[in-house]
Amino acid sequence: MDPFLIGEWVAKSVFLLFVLLTGFAYLTFYERKALARIQVRIGPNRAGPGGWLQPVADGIKLIFKEELIPAQAYKVIFILAPIITVIPAFIILAVLPWGTSITLFGREINLYLTDINVGVLYIVSIASISVYGIVLAGWSSNNKYAMLGGMRSSAQMISYELALGLAFIGPVLLASSMSLVDIVEAQHPIWYVVFQPIGALIFFIAVVAEVNRAPFDMPEAEQELTAGYHTEYSGLKFALFFMAEYIKMIAVSAIAATLFFGGYLGPFVDRWPILGPVYLFLKIMILLFVMIWIRATLPRIRYDRLMAFGWKVLLPAALINVFLTAVVLVLLGGQV
């Protein structure tokens, strides 16, 4: 095998991990600043110029916080659970394209880690893994509140994964491919959100529930469950759960931008391919702001209504959307 190709893969992987870790740190800062502006506050402004070193201060604080493991906890599972939760968040973006390709040192470098012809299936399968970490965290803590949070999480994530999986089908049918590179290229010149507005809305609601964000943050409802599945966690293990949540926010925003908003496509990308990652970054930032805006605006909904909405509203709407998309494509002869 070509050693330069292996080096290229390693460099891309390291770069992607660096971007996700930095993105996690500064997404917390972005969220706190955005919430402050919405609520007419100042937000973090003490650590560094304009508060820009606040994520560094938070990281140092978490490193030095005391690590506690309950005496009656199932210790091996208790330690493994945060790791099981955070790993899928890192690897889910392996098939996501950041751009087309650039020429560097005489070699053509594709701006994605890999392009597999079942990229959508890869994303759906990896997204299903993190629920195990949350359930095991609740069970291994040997704590009633944590166990209830874990059970809530498993029920919620499995319920909304059905609608999420169906929301993927619209872009797959329109592009006639499960490769994310093909799906992005098929959105030139019209984004799929124009053809799939209901599918895009279903997808966005489902991923907000999937990453346990407000108003779907029932697994960690502090009024009822103290803190939910991570009640007994502290220090770095506690930080891993929130790292997973915020990295998954970045990941699902990137996937939504790729499926419905043209991914890296934008003006002059064909002339200057390096603009592709810039356009994708801007789209991710806008979608992240919408998630933060929802958190600042909507109250947490009751658990029975959350489950009823997933099964009685979102799932039927996703099925109808798939049916209508298939019928229209058949009537148009498979061409949009």
mmCIF file with all atom_site columns, C-alpha atoms in Angstrom, residues 215 218 224 300-307:
data_model
loop_
_atom_site.group_PDB
_atom_site.id
_atom_site.type_symbol
_atom_site.label_atom_id
_atom_site.label_alt_id
_atom_site.label_comp_id
_atom_site.label_asym_id
_atom_site.label_entity_id
_atom_site.label_seq_id
_atom_site.pdbx_PDB_ins_code
_atom_site.Cartn_x
_atom_site.Cartn_y
_atom_site.Cartn_z
_atom_site.occupancy
_atom_site.B_iso_or_equiv
_atom_site.pdbx_formal_charge
_atom_site.auth_seq_id
_atom_site.auth_comp_id
_atom_site.auth_asym_id
_atom_site.auth_atom_id
_atom_site.pdbx_PDB_model_num
ATOM 1  C CA . PRO A 1 215 ? -36.570 20.845 24.921 1.00 0.00 ? 215 PRO A CA 1
ATOM 2  C CA . MET A 1 218 ? -35.444 14.611 29.741 1.00 0.00 ? 218 MET A CA 1
ATOM 3  C CA . GLU A 1 224 ? -36.897 15.351 38.688 1.00 0.00 ? 224 GLU A CA 1
ATOM 4  C CA . ARG A 1 300 ? -38.595 21.240 28.581 1.00 0.00 ? 300 ARG A CA 1
ATOM 5  C CA . ILE A 1 301 ? -41.664 19.247 27.542 1.00 0.00 ? 301 ILE A CA 1
ATOM 6  C CA . ARG A 1 302 ? -43.267 16.563 29.705 1.00 0.00 ? 302 ARG A CA 1
ATOM 7  C CA . TYR A 1 303 ? -41.896 13.050 29.174 1.00 0.00 ? 303 TYR A CA 1
ATOM 8  C CA . ASP A 1 304 ? -45.177 11.428 28.099 1.00 0.00 ? 304 ASP A CA 1
ATOM 9  C CA . ARG A 1 305 ? -45.762 14.215 25.573 1.00 0.00 ? 305 ARG A CA 1
ATOM 10 C CA . LEU A 1 306 ? -42.209 13.846 24.289 1.00 0.00 ? 306 LEU A CA 1
ATOM 11 C CA . MET A 1 307 ? -42.769 10.139 23.609 1.00 0.00 ? 307 MET A CA 1
#
